[in-house]
Amino acid sequence: MVNKDARAPSARRTTMPHQSFVNHEAAGSAAVVGFAALSLATLGTVPLIPWLVNMQGSHALLATTHVFVCALGAAYAIRGRLRPCLLVASVFPYCWLVLPSIFQISHVEAAWGDPGVTLDYSATIRAQGVLLLGQVSLLVGYLAAATRRRPPGERWEVDSAGRSRLLTMSVVLLLGAIALVPLVIGAAGGVGALFTSRQGFNQALASGGLSDGSSSAAALVKIVPSSLATSAAVLALWLVRNRAPQDERPYRAKVVAAVAAALLLVVANPFAFTRYLVLACFGAVAMSYFTPRKQLAAVAALGASLVAFLLAYPAANFFRTGTTSSTSGYLLATPDFDGFQQTINTVNYVDVEGISWASHIVSGLFFFVPRELWSAKAVPSAFPVAQERGYNFLNLSMPLPSEAYLDLGWIGVVLILGLLGGAWATLDRGWLDQTRLAVLAAYVAVAQVGLWRGPFGSLVPIFGFTIGLLLVATVLSGEGLGQRSRRRRASLTP
């Protein structure tokens, strides 16, 4: 008893300083993130002051708050190492939703030219609220998952048998993509038609009866080949970047990756296919090849994202029509940046028709069920909103927070974006710890741009199919019997 009493104070003295150090370290990290967020928010707000002063105070307050939330997410995403899913989820909404909303309200301009739509105070203030609530919910969900104490993830390593299976699957995926190339060329009306414009490509598909993007035949032309080639390239590049010492023939994986990337120039070229599909395919290949994780790479990724989403994104309109969007100061009020106006339209639609009770989200998640077998399957959410506005065109965006509001109201925005934030945190942790989730993170980080743009029902078939392929490949590859037996022996060793 005497010895235990004598040791107790000593034990307390040894644990308390360590706990104090951990608390100080966490506080210091939070202070660094806060300072970086404040700096980024300042840089992102000061140039907008001439626009903000032309807005009502409530509009300006919501806008500047949204800027700070995006800046906070970006600061956390580049803290120490790169968290690609959070970075894109913070930078793209700033470029595509926040900046255009400020410009369109302050200049009384609308992306689709609707007269007076940005003068509706009730609709615009609620539209800002929907987008801000979505951003806050995503960040809170992300931080809740990212800051939860858990052991580091186990680096994904496969033995020679597992690597052979992974290489075989990548070869099979590549061969599947190659087999579909004649179908793509034939549907386009020849190789030259694939490199003219997206309008010409879509007209060729329509003349062949493939105008319905939800049909299986259209998917075999517009979705499946690029998904197969992208999956093959990502898996092969993982083998190249994580070469095992016993791998005596690494050139096989290099050949598969090179052929798959070259094939994407045909089945995912920017002349014929949407910029979201092009970004997802080539962005995933770039992420898998360069594997940016360190601090310098994180800062470079932040700068590259701003340039890509503000300049390259609208410039890519050239491949669709052969002309670029306006490069004047009214660039932020063009159809390339219609997300805010579509949120206004969605708020007005819900006022009239009510919420859709998750019909669009559920229909999107079960995209693989043919419409012939599911007569009640909802059309993409942008369609009814466009029809309610009296538009004669349906190819409109539907920002993810807006679609959540359309389906489940304010509660839906919190739940759906919060869950998404938690999922992104899990993928980013896998990216940093180099678990098998890193393969998914390389694709999802860039593919989410399409999900943010929406509508969910139109774009999730593209990304859902690719994610499914990558999931199946990583699960089937396993770790190999040899490595599992070594782990088992090591765990039994005293």
Coordinates of C-alpha atoms in Angstrom, one line a residue:
M1 CA 0.0 0.0 0.0
V2 CA 2.8 2.4 0.8
N3 CA 4.5 1.8 -2.5
K4 CA 1.3 2.3 -4.5
D5 CA 0.7 5.6 -2.6
A6 CA 4.2 6.7 -3.3
R7 CA 3.9 5.9 -7.0
A8 CA 0.5 7.5 -7.6
P9 CA 1.7 11.2 -7.5
S10 CA 4.6 10.3 -9.7
A11 CA 2.3 8.7 -12.3
R12 CA 0.1 11.8 -12.2
R13 CA 3.1 14.0 -12.8
T14 CA 4.2 11.9 -15.8
T15 CA 0.8 11.9 -17.5
M16 CA -0.3 15.5 -17.0
P17 CA 2.6 17.2 -18.8
H18 CA 2.0 14.9 -21.8
Q19 CA -1.7 15.8 -21.9
S20 CA -0.9 19.4 -21.6
F21 CA 1.5 19.1 -24.5
V22 CA -1.2 17.5 -26.6
N23 CA -3.7 20.2 -25.8
H24 CA -1.1 23.0 -26.6
E25 CA -0.3 21.2 -29.9
A26 CA -4.0 21.0 -30.8
A27 CA -4.5 24.6 -29.9
G28 CA -1.5 25.7 -31.9
S29 CA -2.8 23.7 -34.9
A30 CA -6.2 25.3 -34.7
A31 CA -4.6 28.7 -34.4
V32 CA -2.6 28.1 -37.6
V33 CA -5.7 27.0 -39.5
G34 CA -7.7 30.0 -38.2
F35 CA -5.0 32.4 -39.2
A36 CA -4.7 30.8 -42.7
A37 CA -8.4 30.9 -43.1
L38 CA -8.6 34.5 -42.1
S39 CA -5.8 35.3 -44.6
L40 CA -7.5 33.4 -47.4
A41 CA -10.9 35.0 -46.6
T42 CA -9.3 38.5 -46.7
L43 CA -7.7 37.8 -50.0
G44 CA -11.0 36.4 -51.3
T45 CA -13.1 39.3 -50.0
V46 CA -11.1 42.5 -50.5
P47 CA -11.4 42.4 -54.4
L48 CA -15.1 42.0 -54.0
I49 CA -15.7 45.1 -51.9
P50 CA -16.9 47.3 -54.8
W51 CA -19.6 44.7 -55.5
L52 CA -20.5 44.1 -51.8
V53 CA -21.2 47.8 -51.2
N54 CA -23.9 47.6 -53.9
M55 CA -25.7 44.8 -52.0
Q56 CA -28.1 45.0 -49.1
G57 CA -26.5 44.4 -45.8
S58 CA -28.1 40.9 -45.3
H59 CA -26.9 39.8 -48.7
A60 CA -23.4 41.1 -48.1
L61 CA -23.3 39.4 -44.7
L62 CA -24.3 36.0 -46.0
A63 CA -21.8 36.3 -48.9
T64 CA -18.8 37.2 -46.7
T65 CA -19.7 34.5 -44.3
H66 CA -19.8 32.0 -47.2
V67 CA -16.4 33.3 -48.3
F68 CA -15.0 32.6 -44.8
V69 CA -16.4 29.1 -44.6
C70 CA -14.8 28.2 -48.0
A71 CA -11.6 29.8 -46.8
L72 CA -11.7 27.8 -43.6
G73 CA -12.2 24.6 -45.5
A74 CA -9.3 25.4 -47.9
A75 CA -7.0 26.3 -45.0
Y76 CA -7.7 23.0 -43.3
A77 CA -7.3 21.2 -46.6
I78 CA -3.7 22.4 -47.1
R79 CA -2.7 22.2 -43.4
G80 CA 0.6 20.3 -43.4
R81 CA -0.5 17.9 -46.2
L82 CA -3.0 17.9 -49.0
R83 CA -6.6 16.8 -48.4
P84 CA -7.8 16.8 -52.0
C85 CA -11.5 16.1 -51.4
L86 CA -12.0 19.0 -49.0
L87 CA -9.9 21.3 -51.1
V88 CA -12.0 20.9 -54.2
A89 CA -15.2 21.0 -52.0
S90 CA -14.1 24.4 -50.7
V91 CA -12.6 26.0 -53.8
F92 CA -15.1 25.1 -56.4
P93 CA -18.2 26.4 -54.5
Y94 CA -16.3 29.7 -53.9
C95 CA -15.5 30.0 -57.6
W96 CA -18.8 28.7 -59.0
L97 CA -21.4 29.7 -56.4
V98 CA -20.1 32.5 -54.1
L99 CA -18.5 34.8 -56.6
P100 CA -21.3 34.6 -59.2
S101 CA -23.9 35.2 -56.5
I102 CA -22.2 38.4 -55.4
F103 CA -21.8 39.6 -58.9
Q104 CA -25.3 38.7 -60.1
I105 CA -27.0 40.3 -57.1
S106 CA -24.8 43.5 -57.1
H107 CA -25.1 44.0 -60.9
V108 CA -28.8 42.8 -61.2
E109 CA -27.7 40.3 -63.8
A110 CA -28.9 36.7 -64.2
A111 CA -27.0 33.8 -65.8
W112 CA -29.9 32.9 -68.0
G113 CA -31.1 36.5 -68.5
D114 CA -34.3 36.2 -66.6
P115 CA -35.5 39.8 -66.0
G116 CA -35.7 40.8 -62.3
V117 CA -34.9 37.4 -60.9
T118 CA -32.1 38.7 -58.7
L119 CA -34.3 41.6 -57.5
D120 CA -36.5 39.1 -55.6
Y121 CA -35.2 39.7 -52.0
S122 CA -37.0 36.7 -50.5
A123 CA -35.8 34.2 -53.1
T124 CA -32.2 35.5 -53.3
I125 CA -31.7 35.6 -49.5
R126 CA -33.0 32.1 -49.2
A127 CA -30.9 30.9 -52.1
Q128 CA -27.9 32.3 -50.4
G129 CA -29.0 30.6 -47.2
V130 CA -29.3 27.2 -48.8
L131 CA -25.8 27.4 -50.3
L132 CA -24.3 28.7 -47.1
L133 CA -26.0 26.0 -45.0
G134 CA -24.8 23.4 -47.4
Q135 CA -21.2 24.6 -47.1
V136 CA -21.3 24.8 -43.3
S137 CA -22.9 21.4 -43.0
L138 CA -20.2 19.8 -45.2
L139 CA -17.4 21.4 -43.3
V140 CA -18.9 20.4 -39.9
G141 CA -19.4 16.9 -41.1
Y142 CA -15.9 16.7 -42.4
L143 CA -14.3 18.1 -39.2
A144 CA -16.4 15.8 -37.0
A145 CA -15.1 12.8 -38.9
A146 CA -11.5 14.1 -39.4
T147 CA -10.8 15.1 -35.8
R148 CA -12.2 11.9 -34.2
R149 CA -9.4 10.0 -32.6
R150 CA -8.6 6.7 -34.3
P151 CA -5.4 4.8 -35.1
P152 CA -3.7 5.7 -38.4
G153 CA -4.9 3.7 -41.4
E154 CA -2.9 0.7 -42.6
R155 CA -1.0 1.3 -45.8
W156 CA -2.4 -0.8 -48.6
E157 CA 0.1 -3.4 -49.7
V158 CA -0.5 -6.4 -51.7
D159 CA 1.8 -9.4 -52.3
S160 CA 2.8 -10.7 -55.7
A161 CA -0.5 -12.7 -56.1
G162 CA -2.5 -9.6 -55.3
R163 CA -0.5 -7.4 -57.7
S164 CA -1.0 -10.0 -60.4
R165 CA -4.8 -9.9 -59.9
L166 CA -4.8 -6.1 -59.9
L167 CA -2.8 -6.0 -63.1
T168 CA -5.1 -8.6 -64.7
M169 CA -8.2 -6.5 -63.8
S170 CA -6.7 -3.4 -65.2
V171 CA -5.9 -5.2 -68.4
V172 CA -9.4 -6.6 -68.6
L173 CA -10.9 -3.1 -68.1
L174 CA -8.6 -1.6 -70.7
L175 CA -9.6 -4.3 -73.2
G176 CA -13.2 -3.6 -72.5
A177 CA -12.7 0.1 -73.3
I178 CA -10.8 -0.7 -76.5
A179 CA -13.6 -3.1 -77.6
L180 CA -16.1 -0.2 -77.4
V181 CA -14.0 2.3 -79.4
P182 CA -15.5 1.2 -82.8
L183 CA -19.0 1.7 -81.3
V184 CA -18.1 5.2 -80.2
I185 CA -16.6 6.1 -83.6
G186 CA -19.5 4.6 -85.4
A187 CA -22.1 6.5 -83.3
A188 CA -20.2 9.7 -83.9
G189 CA -20.1 9.2 -87.7
G190 CA -16.4 8.8 -88.0
V191 CA -13.2 9.7 -86.2
G192 CA -13.3 13.3 -87.4
A193 CA -16.7 13.9 -85.9
L194 CA -15.3 13.1 -82.4
F195 CA -13.0 16.2 -82.7
T196 CA -15.4 18.8 -84.0
S197 CA -17.7 20.1 -81.3
R198 CA -19.9 18.6 -78.6
Q199 CA -23.0 19.9 -80.4
G200 CA -22.0 18.1 -83.6
F201 CA -21.3 14.9 -81.6
N202 CA -24.7 15.1 -79.9
Q203 CA -26.5 15.7 -83.2
A204 CA -24.8 12.6 -84.6
L205 CA -25.9 10.6 -81.6
A206 CA -29.5 11.9 -81.9
S207 CA -29.6 10.9 -85.6
G208 CA -28.7 7.4 -84.5
G209 CA -31.4 7.3 -81.9
L210 CA -29.0 7.8 -79.0
S211 CA -30.3 11.2 -77.8
D212 CA -31.6 9.8 -74.5
G213 CA -28.6 9.9 -72.3
S214 CA -30.2 7.5 -69.8
S215 CA -30.6 4.6 -72.2
S216 CA -28.2 1.7 -72.1
A217 CA -27.1 2.2 -75.7
A218 CA -26.2 5.8 -75.0
A219 CA -24.3 4.8 -71.9
L220 CA -22.2 2.4 -73.9
V221 CA -21.0 5.3 -76.0
K222 CA -20.8 8.2 -73.6
I223 CA -20.1 6.7 -70.2
V224 CA -18.8 3.1 -70.1
P225 CA -15.6 3.5 -72.3
S226 CA -14.2 6.4 -70.4
S227 CA -15.0 4.7 -67.0
L228 CA -13.3 1.5 -68.1
A229 CA -10.2 3.4 -69.4
T230 CA -10.0 5.6 -66.3
S231 CA -10.3 2.7 -63.9
A232 CA -7.6 0.8 -65.8
A233 CA -5.2 3.8 -65.7
V234 CA -5.8 4.5 -62.0
L235 CA -5.2 0.9 -61.0
A236 CA -2.1 0.5 -63.2
L237 CA -0.6 3.8 -61.9
W238 CA -1.1 2.6 -58.4
L239 CA 1.0 -0.5 -59.3
V240 CA 3.6 1.8 -60.8
R241 CA 3.8 4.3 -57.9
N242 CA 3.8 1.5 -55.3
R243 CA 6.2 -0.9 -57.0
A244 CA 7.1 -3.9 -54.9
P245 CA 10.8 -5.0 -54.6
Q246 CA 9.8 -8.5 -56.0
D247 CA 8.1 -7.0 -59.0
E248 CA 10.6 -7.8 -61.8
R249 CA 8.4 -6.6 -64.7
P250 CA 6.9 -3.2 -63.7
Y251 CA 6.8 -2.2 -67.4
R252 CA 3.5 -4.1 -67.8
A253 CA 1.7 -1.7 -65.5
K254 CA 3.4 1.2 -67.2
V255 CA 2.2 0.0 -70.6
V256 CA -1.4 -0.4 -69.4
A257 CA -1.4 3.1 -67.8
A258 CA 0.0 4.7 -70.9
V259 CA -2.4 3.0 -73.3
A260 CA -5.4 3.7 -71.1
A261 CA -4.4 7.4 -70.8
A262 CA -4.0 7.6 -74.6
L263 CA -7.4 6.0 -75.1
L264 CA -9.0 8.7 -73.0
L265 CA -8.0 11.2 -75.7
V266 CA -10.6 9.4 -77.8
V267 CA -13.3 8.3 -75.4
A268 CA -13.1 11.4 -73.1
N269 CA -11.8 14.1 -75.4
P270 CA -13.0 17.6 -74.6
F271 CA -14.5 18.2 -78.1
A272 CA -17.2 15.5 -77.8
F273 CA -17.7 14.9 -74.1
T274 CA -18.7 17.1 -71.2
R275 CA -16.0 19.0 -69.3
Y276 CA -17.0 17.3 -66.1
L277 CA -16.3 13.9 -67.6
V278 CA -13.0 15.1 -69.0
L279 CA -12.0 16.6 -65.7
A280 CA -12.9 13.5 -63.8
C281 CA -11.0 11.2 -66.2
F282 CA -7.8 13.2 -66.7
G283 CA -7.8 14.6 -63.2
A284 CA -7.9 11.1 -61.7
V285 CA -5.0 10.1 -63.9
A286 CA -3.0 13.2 -62.9
M287 CA -3.7 12.6 -59.2
S288 CA -2.7 8.9 -59.5
Y289 CA 0.5 9.8 -61.3
F290 CA 1.8 12.8 -59.3
T291 CA 0.2 11.6 -55.9
P292 CA 0.4 15.1 -54.3
R293 CA 0.4 14.9 -50.5
K294 CA 3.0 17.3 -49.1
Q295 CA 2.6 20.9 -48.0
L296 CA 4.1 22.4 -51.1
A297 CA 1.9 20.3 -53.3
A298 CA -1.1 21.3 -51.3
V299 CA -0.4 25.1 -51.8
A300 CA 0.2 24.4 -55.5
A301 CA -3.1 22.5 -55.8
L302 CA -4.9 25.5 -54.2
G303 CA -3.5 27.9 -56.8
A304 CA -4.1 25.5 -59.6
S305 CA -7.7 24.9 -58.5
L306 CA -8.5 28.7 -58.5
V307 CA -7.1 29.1 -62.0
A308 CA -8.9 26.0 -63.3
F309 CA -12.3 26.8 -61.9
L310 CA -12.3 30.6 -62.7
L311 CA -10.6 30.6 -66.1
A312 CA -10.2 27.1 -67.6
Y313 CA -13.7 26.0 -66.7
P314 CA -15.5 28.7 -68.7
A315 CA -12.9 28.6 -71.5
A316 CA -13.7 24.9 -72.0
N317 CA -17.0 26.1 -73.4
F318 CA -15.1 26.4 -76.7
F319 CA -15.1 22.7 -77.2
R320 CA -18.9 22.6 -76.9
T321 CA -19.9 25.3 -79.3
G322 CA -16.7 26.4 -80.9
T323 CA -16.9 29.8 -79.1
T324 CA -15.8 30.9 -75.6
S325 CA -17.9 32.5 -73.0
S326 CA -17.6 36.2 -72.5
T327 CA -14.3 37.3 -71.1
S328 CA -15.6 40.6 -69.9
G329 CA -16.6 41.5 -66.4
Y330 CA -19.9 39.8 -67.0
L331 CA -18.3 36.4 -67.2
L332 CA -19.8 35.6 -63.8
A333 CA -23.3 36.1 -65.2
T334 CA -23.1 33.7 -68.1
P335 CA -24.6 30.2 -68.2
D336 CA -21.3 28.7 -67.2
F337 CA -22.0 30.1 -63.7
D338 CA -25.7 29.5 -63.5
G339 CA -25.6 27.6 -60.1
F340 CA -26.9 30.6 -58.1
Q341 CA -29.8 31.4 -60.4
Q342 CA -30.8 27.7 -60.4
T343 CA -30.8 27.8 -56.7
I344 CA -33.2 30.8 -56.9
N345 CA -35.3 28.9 -59.3
T346 CA -35.3 25.9 -57.0
V347 CA -36.5 28.0 -54.0
N348 CA -39.3 29.4 -56.1
Y349 CA -40.2 25.9 -57.4
V350 CA -40.4 24.5 -53.8
D351 CA -42.7 27.4 -52.9
V352 CA -45.2 26.3 -55.5
E353 CA -44.8 22.5 -55.8
G354 CA -43.3 21.6 -52.4
I355 CA -40.4 19.3 -51.7
S356 CA -39.9 16.1 -53.8
W357 CA -39.4 13.7 -50.8
A358 CA -36.0 12.5 -51.9
S359 CA -37.3 11.2 -55.3
H360 CA -34.4 12.7 -57.3
I361 CA -31.6 11.6 -54.9
V362 CA -33.0 8.0 -54.6
S363 CA -33.5 7.8 -58.4
G364 CA -29.9 8.9 -58.9
L365 CA -28.5 6.4 -56.4
F366 CA -30.3 3.6 -58.2
F367 CA -29.2 4.8 -61.6
F368 CA -28.5 1.2 -62.7
V369 CA -32.2 0.3 -62.6
P370 CA -33.6 0.9 -66.2
R371 CA -36.5 3.3 -66.5
E372 CA -38.4 0.6 -68.3
L373 CA -38.5 -1.4 -65.1
W374 CA -39.2 1.6 -62.9
S375 CA -41.9 3.8 -64.3
A376 CA -41.9 6.2 -61.3
K377 CA -38.1 6.8 -61.6
A378 CA -37.6 10.6 -61.4
V379 CA -36.1 12.6 -64.2
P380 CA -33.0 14.7 -63.3
S381 CA -34.1 17.5 -60.9
A382 CA -33.1 20.3 -63.3
F383 CA -35.9 19.3 -65.7
P384 CA -39.0 20.1 -63.7
V385 CA -37.4 23.3 -62.3
A386 CA -36.6 24.5 -65.9
Q387 CA -40.1 23.6 -67.0
E388 CA -41.7 25.5 -64.2
R389 CA -39.6 28.6 -65.2
G390 CA -40.9 28.2 -68.8
Y391 CA -37.5 27.5 -70.3
N392 CA -37.3 25.7 -73.6
F393 CA -34.0 24.0 -72.7
L394 CA -33.3 21.5 -69.9
N395 CA -29.5 21.3 -69.8
L396 CA -29.2 23.3 -66.6
S397 CA -27.2 22.9 -63.5
M398 CA -28.5 21.9 -60.1
P399 CA -26.0 22.6 -57.3
L400 CA -25.9 19.8 -54.7
P401 CA -27.2 21.9 -51.8
S402 CA -30.1 23.1 -54.0
E403 CA -31.0 19.5 -54.9
A404 CA -30.9 18.5 -51.3
Y405 CA -33.3 21.4 -50.6
L406 CA -35.6 20.4 -53.4
D407 CA -35.8 16.8 -52.1
L408 CA -35.9 17.3 -48.4
G409 CA -36.0 21.0 -47.5
W410 CA -33.6 22.6 -45.0
I411 CA -33.2 19.4 -43.0
G412 CA -32.1 17.7 -46.2
V413 CA -29.4 20.2 -46.8
V414 CA -27.9 19.6 -43.4
L415 CA -28.2 15.8 -43.6
I416 CA -27.0 15.2 -47.1
L417 CA -24.1 17.7 -47.1
G418 CA -23.1 16.6 -43.6
L419 CA -22.9 13.0 -44.6
L420 CA -21.0 14.0 -47.7
G421 CA -18.5 15.9 -45.5
G422 CA -18.0 12.8 -43.4
A423 CA -17.4 10.7 -46.5
W424 CA -14.9 13.2 -47.9
A425 CA -13.0 13.1 -44.6
T426 CA -12.8 9.3 -44.7
L427 CA -11.4 9.4 -48.3
D428 CA -8.9 12.2 -47.4
R429 CA -7.7 10.1 -44.5
G430 CA -7.2 7.2 -46.8
W431 CA -5.3 9.4 -49.2
L432 CA -2.9 10.6 -46.5
D433 CA -2.4 7.2 -44.9
Q434 CA -2.2 5.5 -48.4
T435 CA -4.9 2.9 -47.6
R436 CA -6.9 1.3 -50.4
L437 CA -9.3 4.2 -50.2
A438 CA -6.5 6.4 -51.8
V439 CA -7.4 4.9 -55.1
L440 CA -11.0 6.1 -54.7
A441 CA -9.9 9.5 -53.4
A442 CA -7.8 10.1 -56.5
Y443 CA -10.9 9.9 -58.6
V444 CA -13.6 11.3 -56.3
A445 CA -11.5 14.5 -55.4
V446 CA -11.9 15.7 -59.0
A447 CA -15.1 13.9 -60.0
Q448 CA -17.0 15.8 -57.3
V449 CA -17.0 18.9 -59.5
G450 CA -19.7 17.2 -61.6
L451 CA -21.7 16.3 -58.5
W452 CA -21.5 19.9 -57.3
R453 CA -22.7 21.1 -60.6
G454 CA -25.5 18.5 -60.9
P455 CA -28.1 17.5 -61.4
F456 CA -27.4 14.4 -59.4
G457 CA -29.5 12.1 -61.5
S458 CA -27.6 13.1 -64.7
L459 CA -24.1 12.8 -63.4
V460 CA -24.0 10.1 -60.8
P461 CA -24.2 7.3 -63.5
I462 CA -20.9 8.5 -64.8
F463 CA -19.1 8.6 -61.4
G464 CA -21.1 5.8 -59.8
F465 CA -20.0 3.4 -62.4
T466 CA -16.3 4.3 -62.2
I467 CA -16.4 4.2 -58.4
G468 CA -18.0 0.8 -58.5
L469 CA -15.3 -0.5 -60.8
L470 CA -12.5 0.8 -58.5
L471 CA -14.2 -0.6 -55.4
V472 CA -14.6 -4.1 -57.0
A473 CA -11.0 -4.1 -58.2
T474 CA -9.5 -3.1 -54.8
V475 CA -11.6 -5.6 -52.9
L476 CA -10.9 -8.5 -55.2
S477 CA -7.2 -7.7 -55.2
G478 CA -7.0 -8.4 -51.5
E479 CA -3.7 -8.7 -49.7
G480 CA -2.6 -12.1 -50.9
L481 CA -2.4 -15.3 -48.8
G482 CA 1.3 -14.9 -48.2
Q483 CA 1.0 -11.4 -46.6
R484 CA -2.0 -12.4 -44.5
S485 CA -0.2 -15.4 -43.2
R486 CA 2.8 -13.3 -42.2
R487 CA 0.5 -10.9 -40.4
R488 CA -1.2 -13.8 -38.6
R489 CA 2.2 -15.2 -37.5
A490 CA 3.4 -11.7 -36.3
S491 CA 0.2 -11.2 -34.3
L492 CA 0.8 -14.6 -32.5
T493 CA 4.5 -13.8 -31.7
P494 CA 4.8 -12.7 -28.0

